[in-house]
PDB file of C-alpha atoms and ligand atoms in Angstrom:
ATOM      1  CA  MET A   1     -23.591  12.165 -29.953  1.00 51.00           C
ATOM      2  CA  GLY A   2     -22.923   8.426 -29.888  1.00 66.00           C
ATOM      3  CA  LYS A   3     -22.524   6.474 -26.692  1.00 74.00           C
ATOM      4  CA  LEU A   4     -18.901   6.253 -26.663  1.00 79.00           C
ATOM      5  CA  ASP A   5     -18.259   9.661 -28.163  1.00 89.00           C
ATOM      6  CA  LEU A   6     -16.936  12.453 -25.563  1.00 98.00           C
ATOM      7  CA  ASN A   7     -17.075  15.265 -28.146  1.00 97.00           C
ATOM      8  CA  GLY A   8     -17.062  18.726 -26.514  1.00 97.00           C
ATOM      9  CA  ARG A   9     -16.388  17.562 -22.962  1.00 98.00           C
ATOM     10  CA  ARG A  10     -13.858  19.318 -20.842  1.00 98.00           C
ATOM     11  CA  ALA A  11     -11.753  17.215 -18.706  1.00 99.00           C
ATOM     12  CA  VAL A  12      -9.035  17.351 -15.857  1.00 99.00           C
ATOM     13  CA  VAL A  13      -6.727  14.591 -15.211  1.00 99.00           C
ATOM     14  CA  THR A  14      -4.271  14.796 -12.410  1.00 99.00           C
ATOM     15  CA  GLY A  15      -0.826  13.086 -12.383  1.00 98.00           C
ATOM     16  CA  SER A  16      -1.069  12.979 -16.273  1.00 98.00           C
ATOM     17  CA  THR A  17       2.714  13.507 -17.132  1.00 98.00           C
ATOM     18  CA  SER A  18       3.324   9.961 -16.842  1.00 97.00           C
ATOM     19  CA  GLY A  19       2.213   6.316 -16.671  1.00 98.00           C
ATOM     20  CA  ILE A  20      -1.538   5.766 -16.275  1.00 98.00           C
ATOM     21  CA  GLY A  21      -2.296   9.505 -16.247  1.00 98.00           C
ATOM     22  CA  ALA A  22      -0.901  10.176 -19.434  1.00 98.00           C
ATOM     23  CA  ALA A  23      -3.071   7.363 -21.191  1.00 98.00           C
ATOM     24  CA  VAL A  24      -6.170   8.375 -19.760  1.00 98.00           C
ATOM     25  CA  ALA A  25      -5.605  11.870 -20.852  1.00 99.00           C
ATOM     26  CA  ALA A  26      -4.623  10.589 -24.582  1.00 98.00           C
ATOM     27  CA  ALA A  27      -7.673   8.458 -24.568  1.00 98.00           C
ATOM     28  CA  LEU A  28      -9.866  11.412 -23.478  1.00 98.00           C
ATOM     29  CA  ALA A  29      -8.450  13.526 -26.040  1.00 98.00           C
ATOM     30  CA  GLN A  30      -8.863  10.740 -28.831  1.00 98.00           C
ATOM     31  CA  ALA A  31     -12.735  10.481 -27.689  1.00 98.00           C
ATOM     32  CA  GLY A  32     -13.351  14.122 -28.253  1.00 98.00           C
ATOM     33  CA  CYS A  33     -12.383  16.228 -24.818  1.00 98.00           C
ATOM     34  CA  SER A  34     -10.479  19.006 -24.130  1.00 98.00           C
ATOM     35  CA  VAL A  35      -8.011  18.250 -21.557  1.00 99.00           C
ATOM     36  CA  MET A  36      -6.052  20.001 -18.699  1.00 99.00           C
ATOM     37  CA  LEU A  37      -3.021  17.989 -17.925  1.00 99.00           C
ATOM     38  CA  ASN A  38      -1.234  18.117 -14.507  1.00 99.00           C
ATOM     39  CA  GLY A  39       1.778  16.758 -12.894  1.00 98.00           C
ATOM     40  CA  PHE A  40       5.437  16.852 -12.259  1.00 98.00           C
ATOM     41  CA  GLY A  41       8.431  16.405 -14.665  1.00 98.00           C
ATOM     42  CA  ASP A  42      10.752  18.460 -17.195  1.00 98.00           C
ATOM     43  CA  SER A  43       8.619  21.583 -18.328  1.00 98.00           C
ATOM     44  CA  SER A  44      10.032  21.095 -22.051  1.00 98.00           C
ATOM     45  CA  ASP A  45       9.233  17.344 -21.874  1.00 98.00           C
ATOM     46  CA  ILE A  46       5.701  18.259 -20.646  1.00 98.00           C
ATOM     47  CA  GLU A  47       5.116  20.809 -23.491  1.00 98.00           C
ATOM     48  CA  GLN A  48       6.219  18.464 -26.063  1.00 98.00           C
ATOM     49  CA  ALA A  49       3.677  15.954 -25.150  1.00 98.00           C
ATOM     50  CA  ARG A  50       1.097  18.683 -24.680  1.00 98.00           C
ATOM     51  CA  ALA A  51       1.602  19.666 -27.883  1.00 98.00           C
ATOM     52  CA  ALA A  52       1.882  16.604 -29.484  1.00 98.00           C
ATOM     53  CA  LEU A  53      -1.485  15.629 -27.977  1.00 98.00           C
ATOM     54  CA  ALA A  54      -3.050  18.527 -29.025  1.00 98.00           C
ATOM     55  CA  ILE A  55      -1.869  17.993 -32.612  1.00 98.00           C
ATOM     56  CA  SER A  56      -2.679  14.245 -33.142  1.00 98.00           C
ATOM     57  CA  THR A  57      -6.370  14.815 -31.702  1.00 98.00           C
ATOM     58  CA  GLY A  58      -7.164  18.351 -32.536  1.00 98.00           C
ATOM     59  CA  ARG A  59      -8.335  19.008 -29.359  1.00 98.00           C
ATOM     60  CA  ASP A  60      -7.472  21.878 -26.781  1.00 98.00           C
ATOM     61  CA  ILE A  61      -5.032  20.531 -24.526  1.00 99.00           C
ATOM     62  CA  ARG A  62      -3.346  22.673 -21.640  1.00 98.00           C
ATOM     63  CA  PHE A  63      -1.327  22.157 -18.645  1.00 99.00           C
ATOM     64  CA  HIS A  64      -1.415  23.366 -15.040  1.00 98.00           C
ATOM     65  CA  ASP A  65       1.446  22.302 -12.427  1.00 98.00           C
ATOM     66  CA  ALA A  66      -0.748  22.289  -9.052  1.00 98.00           C
ATOM     67  CA  ASP A  67       0.876  20.259  -6.434  1.00 98.00           C
ATOM     68  CA  MET A  68      -1.521  17.787  -5.181  1.00 98.00           C
ATOM     69  CA  ARG A  69      -0.427  18.302  -1.840  1.00 98.00           C
ATOM     70  CA  ASP A  70      -1.697  21.475  -1.718  1.00 98.00           C
ATOM     71  CA  PRO A  71      -5.536  22.258  -1.387  1.00 98.00           C
ATOM     72  CA  ALA A  72      -5.087  25.849  -2.705  1.00 98.00           C
ATOM     73  CA  ALA A  73      -3.185  24.661  -5.685  1.00 98.00           C
ATOM     74  CA  ILE A  74      -5.688  22.156  -6.547  1.00 98.00           C
ATOM     75  CA  GLY A  75      -8.388  25.011  -6.281  1.00 98.00           C
ATOM     76  CA  GLY A  76      -6.313  26.576  -8.677  1.00 98.00           C
ATOM     77  CA  LEU A  77      -6.298  23.820 -11.074  1.00 98.00           C
ATOM     78  CA  ILE A  78     -10.087  23.437 -11.288  1.00 98.00           C
ATOM     79  CA  ASP A  79     -10.465  27.298 -11.716  1.00 98.00           C
ATOM     80  CA  ALA A  80      -7.796  27.463 -14.311  1.00 98.00           C
ATOM     81  CA  ALA A  81      -9.608  24.473 -16.211  1.00 98.00           C
ATOM     82  CA  GLU A  82     -13.267  26.344 -15.704  1.00 98.00           C
ATOM     83  CA  ALA A  83     -11.659  29.469 -17.039  1.00 98.00           C
ATOM     84  CA  ALA A  84      -9.802  27.679 -19.881  1.00 98.00           C
ATOM     85  CA  PHE A  85     -12.930  25.529 -21.137  1.00 98.00           C
ATOM     86  CA  GLY A  86     -15.909  27.384 -19.801  1.00 98.00           C
ATOM     87  CA  GLY A  87     -16.451  24.116 -17.194  1.00 98.00           C
ATOM     88  CA  VAL A  88     -15.258  20.911 -16.066  1.00 98.00           C
ATOM     89  CA  ASP A  89     -17.446  17.997 -16.944  1.00 98.00           C
ATOM     90  CA  ILE A  90     -14.918  15.104 -16.402  1.00 99.00           C
ATOM     91  CA  LEU A  91     -12.311  15.125 -13.372  1.00 99.00           C
ATOM     92  CA  VAL A  92      -9.703  12.135 -13.062  1.00 99.00           C
ATOM     93  CA  ASN A  93      -8.143  12.301  -9.728  1.00 99.00           C
ATOM     94  CA  ASN A  94      -5.120  10.139 -10.687  1.00 98.00           C
ATOM     95  CA  ALA A  95      -1.924  11.620  -9.441  1.00 98.00           C
ATOM     96  CA  GLY A  96      -0.211   8.978  -6.940  1.00 98.00           C
ATOM     97  CA  ILE A  97       2.815   8.085  -5.303  1.00 98.00           C
ATOM     98  CA  GLN A  98       4.162   5.168  -3.407  1.00 97.00           C
ATOM     99  CA  HIS A  99       6.556   4.300  -0.400  1.00 97.00           C
ATOM    100  CA  VAL A 100       7.329   0.792   0.414  1.00 96.00           C
ATOM    101  CA  SER A 101       8.226   0.050   4.188  1.00 97.00           C
ATOM    102  CA  PRO A 102       7.314  -2.050   6.965  1.00 98.00           C
ATOM    103  CA  ILE A 103       5.223  -0.020   9.323  1.00 98.00           C
ATOM    104  CA  GLU A 104       7.672   0.406  12.118  1.00 98.00           C
ATOM    105  CA  LEU A 105      10.023   1.982   9.850  1.00 98.00           C
ATOM    106  CA  PHE A 106       7.502   4.432   7.696  1.00 98.00           C
ATOM    107  CA  PRO A 107       8.437   7.883   7.464  1.00 98.00           C
ATOM    108  CA  ILE A 108       5.968  10.183   8.959  1.00 98.00           C
ATOM    109  CA  GLN A 109       6.455  12.329   5.937  1.00 98.00           C
ATOM    110  CA  GLN A 110       5.696   9.737   3.129  1.00 98.00           C
ATOM    111  CA  TRP A 111       2.752   8.745   5.232  1.00 98.00           C
ATOM    112  CA  ASN A 112       1.682  12.530   5.138  1.00 98.00           C
ATOM    113  CA  ASP A 113       2.581  13.103   1.345  1.00 98.00           C
ATOM    114  CA  ILE A 114       0.934   9.876   0.197  1.00 98.00           C
ATOM    115  CA  LEU A 115      -2.445  10.274   2.105  1.00 99.00           C
ATOM    116  CA  ALA A 116      -2.631  14.193   0.885  1.00 99.00           C
ATOM    117  CA  VAL A 117      -1.706  12.938  -2.874  1.00 99.00           C
ATOM    118  CA  ASN A 118      -3.463   9.669  -3.318  1.00 98.00           C
ATOM    119  CA  LEU A 119      -6.569  10.517  -1.197  1.00 99.00           C
ATOM    120  CA  SER A 120      -7.248  14.493   0.046  1.00 99.00           C
ATOM    121  CA  ALA A 121      -6.424  15.536  -3.443  1.00 99.00           C
ATOM    122  CA  ALA A 122      -9.356  13.670  -4.505  1.00 99.00           C
ATOM    123  CA  PHE A 123     -11.524  15.401  -1.834  1.00 99.00           C
ATOM    124  CA  HIS A 124     -10.498  18.545  -2.767  1.00 99.00           C
ATOM    125  CA  GLY A 125     -10.868  18.265  -6.432  1.00 99.00           C
ATOM    126  CA  ILE A 126     -14.009  16.945  -6.386  1.00 99.00           C
ATOM    127  CA  ARG A 127     -15.255  19.665  -3.703  1.00 98.00           C
ATOM    128  CA  ARG A 128     -14.625  22.501  -6.171  1.00 98.00           C
ATOM    129  CA  ALA A 129     -15.563  20.491  -9.534  1.00 98.00           C
ATOM    130  CA  LEU A 130     -18.861  19.063  -8.387  1.00 98.00           C
ATOM    131  CA  PRO A 131     -21.003  22.048  -8.148  1.00 98.00           C
ATOM    132  CA  GLY A 132     -20.626  23.302 -11.885  1.00 98.00           C
ATOM    133  CA  MET A 133     -21.433  19.268 -13.023  1.00 98.00           C
ATOM    134  CA  ARG A 134     -24.455  19.204 -10.722  1.00 98.00           C
ATOM    135  CA  ASP A 135     -25.758  22.672 -12.572  1.00 98.00           C
ATOM    136  CA  ARG A 136     -25.142  21.492 -15.958  1.00 98.00           C
ATOM    137  CA  GLY A 137     -26.833  18.133 -14.905  1.00 98.00           C
ATOM    138  CA  TRP A 138     -23.729  15.967 -16.277  1.00 98.00           C
ATOM    139  CA  GLY A 139     -20.467  15.024 -14.790  1.00 98.00           C
ATOM    140  CA  ARG A 140     -18.019  12.288 -14.426  1.00 98.00           C
ATOM    141  CA  ILE A 141     -15.442  11.649 -11.594  1.00 99.00           C
ATOM    142  CA  VAL A 142     -13.093   8.700 -11.964  1.00 99.00           C
ATOM    143  CA  ASN A 143     -10.690   8.015  -9.028  1.00 99.00           C
ATOM    144  CA  THR A 144      -7.718   6.175 -10.031  1.00 98.00           C
ATOM    145  CA  ALA A 145      -7.895   3.797  -7.197  1.00 98.00           C
ATOM    146  CA  SER A 146      -5.936   0.274  -7.047  1.00 98.00           C
ATOM    147  CA  ILE A 147      -6.433  -3.352  -6.314  1.00 98.00           C
ATOM    148  CA  HIS A 148      -4.484  -1.879  -2.956  1.00 98.00           C
ATOM    149  CA  GLY A 149      -8.055  -0.124  -2.438  1.00 98.00           C
ATOM    150  CA  LEU A 150      -9.676  -3.447  -2.372  1.00 98.00           C
ATOM    151  CA  VAL A 151      -7.235  -5.705  -0.898  1.00 98.00           C
ATOM    152  CA  ALA A 152      -3.866  -5.500   1.091  1.00 98.00           C
ATOM    153  CA  SER A 153      -0.189  -6.384   0.727  1.00 96.00           C
ATOM    154  CA  VAL A 154       2.588  -5.830   3.104  1.00 97.00           C
ATOM    155  CA  ASP A 155       4.902  -3.011   3.577  1.00 97.00           C
ATOM    156  CA  LYS A 156       2.627  -0.391   1.835  1.00 98.00           C
ATOM    157  CA  ALA A 157       0.692   0.990   4.910  1.00 98.00           C
ATOM    158  CA  ALA A 158       0.087   4.599   3.603  1.00 98.00           C
ATOM    159  CA  TYR A 159      -0.692   3.686  -0.052  1.00 98.00           C
ATOM    160  CA  ILE A 160      -3.426   1.122   1.192  1.00 98.00           C
ATOM    161  CA  ALA A 161      -4.930   3.167   3.506  1.00 99.00           C
ATOM    162  CA  ALA A 162      -5.395   6.100   1.274  1.00 99.00           C
ATOM    163  CA  LYS A 163      -6.373   3.674  -1.766  1.00 99.00           C
ATOM    164  CA  HIS A 164      -9.305   2.180   0.411  1.00 99.00           C
ATOM    165  CA  GLY A 165     -10.003   5.483   1.631  1.00 99.00           C
ATOM    166  CA  LEU A 166     -10.585   6.606  -2.122  1.00 99.00           C
ATOM    167  CA  VAL A 167     -12.876   3.683  -2.722  1.00 99.00           C
ATOM    168  CA  GLY A 168     -14.914   4.636   0.299  1.00 99.00           C
ATOM    169  CA  LEU A 169     -14.644   8.669  -0.891  1.00 99.00           C
ATOM    170  CA  THR A 170     -15.915   7.470  -4.355  1.00 99.00           C
ATOM    171  CA  LYS A 171     -19.071   5.839  -2.787  1.00 99.00           C
ATOM    172  CA  VAL A 172     -20.181   8.512  -0.735  1.00 99.00           C
ATOM    173  CA  VAL A 173     -20.024  11.144  -3.989  1.00 99.00           C
ATOM    174  CA  ALA A 174     -21.705   8.414  -5.986  1.00 99.00           C
ATOM    175  CA  LEU A 175     -24.462   8.629  -3.324  1.00 99.00           C
ATOM    176  CA  GLU A 176     -24.344  12.348  -2.867  1.00 98.00           C
ATOM    177  CA  ALA A 177     -24.615  13.051  -6.885  1.00 98.00           C
ATOM    178  CA  ALA A 178     -27.017  10.104  -7.383  1.00 98.00           C
ATOM    179  CA  GLY A 179     -29.760  11.332  -9.808  1.00 98.00           C
ATOM    180  CA  SER A 180     -28.142  14.363 -10.714  1.00 98.00           C
ATOM    181  CA  GLY A 181     -26.502  13.196 -14.235  1.00 98.00           C
ATOM    182  CA  VAL A 182     -23.082  12.960 -12.184  1.00 98.00           C
ATOM    183  CA  THR A 183     -21.414   9.572 -11.819  1.00 99.00           C
ATOM    184  CA  CYS A 184     -18.405   8.911  -9.653  1.00 99.00           C
ATOM    185  CA  ASN A 185     -16.484   5.584  -9.857  1.00 99.00           C
ATOM    186  CA  ALA A 186     -13.050   3.890  -8.758  1.00 99.00           C
ATOM    187  CA  ILE A 187     -10.528   2.273 -11.474  1.00 99.00           C
ATOM    188  CA  CYS A 188      -8.584  -0.361  -9.295  1.00 98.00           C
ATOM    189  CA  PRO A 189      -5.746  -1.169 -11.767  1.00 98.00           C
ATOM    190  CA  GLY A 190      -3.328  -4.397 -10.908  1.00 98.00           C
ATOM    191  CA  SER A 191       0.376  -4.017 -11.671  1.00 96.00           C
ATOM    192  CA  THR A 192       0.868  -1.821 -14.358  1.00 96.00           C
ATOM    193  CA  HIS A 193       4.361  -1.061 -15.953  1.00 93.00           C
ATOM    194  CA  THR A 194       4.776   2.901 -14.959  1.00 94.00           C
ATOM    195  CA  PRO A 195       7.741   4.372 -13.466  1.00 92.00           C
ATOM    196  CA  LEU A 196       5.604   4.299 -10.330  1.00 89.00           C
ATOM    197  CA  VAL A 197       6.130   0.160 -10.531  1.00 91.00           C
ATOM    198  CA  GLN A 198       9.810   0.314 -12.128  1.00 93.00           C
ATOM    199  CA  THR A 199      10.931   1.747  -9.017  1.00 93.00           C
ATOM    200  CA  GLN A 200       9.591  -1.308  -6.749  1.00 91.00           C
ATOM    201  CA  ILE A 201      10.927  -3.563  -9.464  1.00 94.00           C
ATOM    202  CA  GLU A 202      14.263  -2.138  -9.106  1.00 94.00           C
ATOM    203  CA  LEU A 203      14.023  -2.226  -5.331  1.00 93.00           C
ATOM    204  CA  TYR A 204      13.299  -5.888  -5.360  1.00 93.00           C
ATOM    205  CA  ALA A 205      15.652  -6.877  -8.113  1.00 95.00           C
ATOM    206  CA  ASP A 206      18.457  -5.185  -5.735  1.00 94.00           C
ATOM    207  CA  GLN A 207      16.808  -6.841  -2.551  1.00 93.00           C
ATOM    208  CA  GLN A 208      16.821 -10.237  -4.271  1.00 95.00           C
ATOM    209  CA  GLY A 209      19.979 -10.184  -6.155  1.00 96.00           C
ATOM    210  CA  LEU A 210      18.099 -10.387  -9.560  1.00 96.00           C
ATOM    211  CA  ASP A 211      18.182  -8.997 -12.893  1.00 96.00           C
ATOM    212  CA  LEU A 212      15.115  -6.706 -13.677  1.00 95.00           C
ATOM    213  CA  GLU A 213      13.400  -9.068 -16.252  1.00 94.00           C
ATOM    214  CA  THR A 214      13.469 -11.769 -13.731  1.00 95.00           C
ATOM    215  CA  ALA A 215      12.389  -9.345 -10.895  1.00 95.00           C
ATOM    216  CA  ALA A 216       9.515  -8.275 -12.737  1.00 94.00           C
ATOM    217  CA  ARG A 217       8.396 -11.849 -13.692  1.00 94.00           C
ATOM    218  CA  GLU A 218       8.520 -12.972  -9.908  1.00 94.00           C
ATOM    219  CA  ARG A 219       6.516  -9.921  -8.832  1.00 91.00           C
ATOM    220  CA  LEU A 220       3.937 -10.576 -11.355  1.00 93.00           C
ATOM    221  CA  ALA A 221       3.724 -14.156 -10.654  1.00 91.00           C
ATOM    222  CA  ALA A 222       3.221 -13.628  -7.015  1.00 90.00           C
ATOM    223  CA  LYS A 223       0.167 -11.578  -7.412  1.00 94.00           C
ATOM    224  CA  GLN A 224      -1.546 -11.436 -11.021  1.00 96.00           C
ATOM    225  CA  PRO A 225      -2.754 -14.410 -12.138  1.00 96.00           C
ATOM    226  CA  SER A 226      -2.624 -13.253 -16.097  1.00 97.00           C
ATOM    227  CA  GLN A 227       1.159 -12.970 -15.580  1.00 96.00           C
ATOM    228  CA  ALA A 228       1.115 -10.055 -17.687  1.00 96.00           C
ATOM    229  CA  PHE A 229       1.051  -6.277 -16.756  1.00 96.00           C
ATOM    230  CA  VAL A 230      -2.083  -4.205 -17.397  1.00 97.00           C
ATOM    231  CA  LYS A 231      -1.556  -1.804 -20.463  1.00 97.00           C
ATOM    232  CA  THR A 232      -2.176   1.833 -19.718  1.00 98.00           C
ATOM    233  CA  GLU A 233      -3.958   2.118 -22.895  1.00 98.00           C
ATOM    234  CA  ASP A 234      -6.541  -0.238 -21.496  1.00 98.00           C
ATOM    235  CA  ILE A 235      -6.997   1.660 -18.412  1.00 98.00           C
ATOM    236  CA  GLY A 236      -7.661   4.928 -20.771  1.00 98.00           C
ATOM    237  CA  ALA A 237     -10.178   3.183 -22.647  1.00 98.00           C
ATOM    238  CA  LEU A 238     -12.008   1.783 -19.328  1.00 98.00           C
ATOM    239  CA  ALA A 239     -11.798   5.487 -18.427  1.00 98.00           C
ATOM    240  CA  VAL A 240     -13.517   6.802 -21.452  1.00 98.00           C
ATOM    241  CA  PHE A 241     -16.058   4.213 -21.052  1.00 98.00           C
ATOM    242  CA  LEU A 242     -16.809   5.199 -17.763  1.00 98.00           C
ATOM    243  CA  CYS A 243     -17.085   8.625 -18.934  1.00 98.00           C
ATOM    244  CA  SER A 244     -19.599   7.900 -21.779  1.00 98.00           C
ATOM    245  CA  ASP A 245     -23.705   7.930 -21.632  1.00 96.00           C
ATOM    246  CA  ALA A 246     -23.496   4.139 -21.958  1.00 96.00           C
ATOM    247  CA  ALA A 247     -22.056   4.296 -18.268  1.00 98.00           C
ATOM    248  CA  GLN A 248     -24.574   6.751 -16.911  1.00 97.00           C
ATOM    249  CA  GLN A 249     -25.895   3.848 -14.521  1.00 98.00           C
ATOM    250  CA  ILE A 250     -22.642   2.695 -13.234  1.00 98.00           C
ATOM    251  CA  THR A 251     -21.746   5.042 -10.141  1.00 99.00           C
ATOM    252  CA  GLY A 252     -20.226   4.121  -6.696  1.00 99.00           C
ATOM    253  CA  ALA A 253     -18.470   1.031  -8.476  1.00 99.00           C
ATOM    254  CA  ALA A 254     -14.758  -0.150  -7.774  1.00 98.00           C
ATOM    255  CA  LEU A 255     -13.943  -1.722 -11.208  1.00 98.00           C
ATOM    256  CA  PRO A 256     -10.909  -4.053 -10.952  1.00 98.00           C
ATOM    257  CA  ILE A 257      -8.487  -4.285 -14.123  1.00 98.00           C
ATOM    258  CA  ASP A 258      -6.269  -6.485 -12.630  1.00 98.00           C
ATOM    259  CA  GLY A 259      -5.527  -9.891 -14.710  1.00 98.00           C
ATOM    260  CA  GLY A 260      -7.472 -11.696 -11.840  1.00 98.00           C
ATOM    261  CA  TRP A 261      -5.340 -10.438  -8.959  1.00 97.00           C
ATOM    262  CA  THR A 262      -8.508  -9.702  -6.878  1.00 97.00           C
ATOM    263  CA  ALA A 263     -10.322 -12.823  -7.782  1.00 97.00           C
ATOM    264  CA  GLN A 264      -8.206 -15.245  -5.996  1.00 94.00           C
TER     265      GLN A 264
HETATM  266  P1  NAD B 301       3.391   7.338 -12.360  1.00 76.09           P
HETATM  267  O1  NAD B 301       4.607   7.766 -11.236  1.00 76.09           O
HETATM  268  O2  NAD B 301       4.075   7.366 -13.580  1.00 76.09           O
HETATM  269  O3  NAD B 301       2.667   8.847 -12.338  1.00 76.09           O
HETATM  270  C1  NAD B 301       2.150   9.570 -11.424  1.00 76.09           C
HETATM  271  C2  NAD B 301       1.719  10.613 -11.709  1.00 76.09           C
HETATM  272  O4  NAD B 301       1.446  11.484 -10.525  1.00 76.09           O
HETATM  273  C3  NAD B 301       2.918  11.662 -12.579  1.00 76.09           C
HETATM  274  O5  NAD B 301       2.352  12.311 -13.620  1.00 76.09           O
HETATM  275  C4  NAD B 301       3.374  12.652 -11.300  1.00 76.09           C
HETATM  276  O6  NAD B 301       3.947  13.997 -11.780  1.00 76.09           O
HETATM  277  C5  NAD B 301       2.089  12.882 -10.797  1.00 76.09           C
HETATM  278  N1  NAD B 301       2.355  13.426  -9.539  1.00 76.09           N
HETATM  279  C6  NAD B 301       2.986  12.773  -8.379  1.00 76.09           C
HETATM  280  N2  NAD B 301       2.900  13.513  -7.272  1.00 76.09           N
HETATM  281  C7  NAD B 301       2.378  14.355  -7.734  1.00 76.09           C
HETATM  282  C8  NAD B 301       1.946  15.753  -6.851  1.00 76.09           C
HETATM  283  N3  NAD B 301       2.214  16.170  -5.546  1.00 76.09           N
HETATM  284  N4  NAD B 301       1.220  16.657  -7.535  1.00 76.09           N
HETATM  285  C9  NAD B 301       0.861  16.849  -8.700  1.00 76.09           C
HETATM  286  N5  NAD B 301       1.200  15.540  -9.723  1.00 76.09           N
HETATM  287  C10 NAD B 301       1.912  14.485  -8.797  1.00 76.09           C
HETATM  288  O7  NAD B 301       2.646   6.324 -11.869  1.00 76.09           O
HETATM  289  P2  NAD B 301       1.443   5.494 -12.203  1.00 76.09           P
HETATM  290  O8  NAD B 301       1.587   4.189 -12.230  1.00 76.09           O
HETATM  291  O9  NAD B 301       0.622   5.840 -13.900  1.00 76.09           O
HETATM  292  O10 NAD B 301       0.269   5.984 -11.284  1.00 76.09           O
HETATM  293  C11 NAD B 301      -0.711   6.637 -11.407  1.00 76.09           C
HETATM  294  C12 NAD B 301      -1.730   6.334 -10.640  1.00 76.09           C
HETATM  295  O11 NAD B 301      -2.280   5.150 -10.889  1.00 76.09           O
HETATM  296  C13 NAD B 301      -1.805   6.587  -9.285  1.00 76.09           C
HETATM  297  O12 NAD B 301      -2.567   7.010  -8.503  1.00 76.09           O
HETATM  298  C14 NAD B 301      -1.411   5.200  -8.716  1.00 76.09           C
HETATM  299  O13 NAD B 301      -1.619   4.732  -7.331  1.00 76.09           O
HETATM  300  C15 NAD B 301      -2.372   4.252  -9.537  1.00 76.09           C
HETATM  301  N6  NAD B 301      -2.144   3.003  -9.840  1.00 76.09           N
HETATM  302  C16 NAD B 301      -1.000   2.384 -10.468  1.00 76.09           C
HETATM  303  C17 NAD B 301      -0.682   1.191 -10.445  1.00 76.09           C
HETATM  304  C18 NAD B 301       0.449   0.539 -11.139  1.00 76.09           C
HETATM  305  O14 NAD B 301       0.790  -0.637 -11.224  1.00 76.09           O
HETATM  306  N7  NAD B 301       1.288   1.499 -11.799  1.00 76.09           N
HETATM  307  C19 NAD B 301      -1.649   0.237  -9.801  1.00 76.09           C
HETATM  308  C20 NAD B 301      -2.704   0.547  -9.529  1.00 76.09           C
HETATM  309  C21 NAD B 301      -2.867   2.015  -9.311  1.00 76.09           C
END
């Protein structure tokens, strides 16, 4: 097996019906993994994407609709992947949601949901998947955190608290698994043009009375020195690298892929 070859590995990618998760799932399948997809969306669109990925890669691609706010459903997702593939070697905790509001006005339900999806879901998934990885002496846990796991911005109290928590969780799991063949790392993307960011661009355009293109440019100019969005496929490639044998000594890391955002 070449160092970047993931042939025969079995992966679960949460929140992979859209954006970054879909790109990570595709990259893992292209590298040779069976993949359990997960997330919300129109069921015929999801089935079409699942079938297309299975055909283009020749891999076993499945889908499970677990709601990441529900610990029992997360257990069901890991169980389903273990039953389908015979084990889970790679867990990518990627599902995430956002809400933008000053803290005094922040809806309590949004706080609870964001903490559940962006932080607690990773805890529940890791808890269930880690024992099998340890038993087999090989595993990769990749958490999609954010530059907002490393630095803050205004009006994102829940998201930033959750993502900082996810970086902390990543370090604990890395230490607990150290020496077992299982690594745990966080990927910290800067602004990436997915539906999650499009919603924020639309809100900003609306607030400032700008067209969408100007709003996107201003948002990037404010934070991301490269002034270009991160590409989802580049995040997929980073995830594949972290899952490879070449990354066996990278663990507990929070790796920015952010066009220089956190260098400032
Ligand atoms: P997206 O909205 O395109 O995708 C989010 C995915 O999560 C979708 O598949 C959605 O169905 C799924 N999801 C949401 N709630 C869920 C739930 N309760 N149960 C199961 N699935 C659920 O967003 P994205 O930008 O691709 O975000 C993916 C991850 O990347 C998130 O964790 C996000 O915080 C993180 N991230 C995004 C950016 C960015 O700029 N887009 C930057 C840094 C980090």
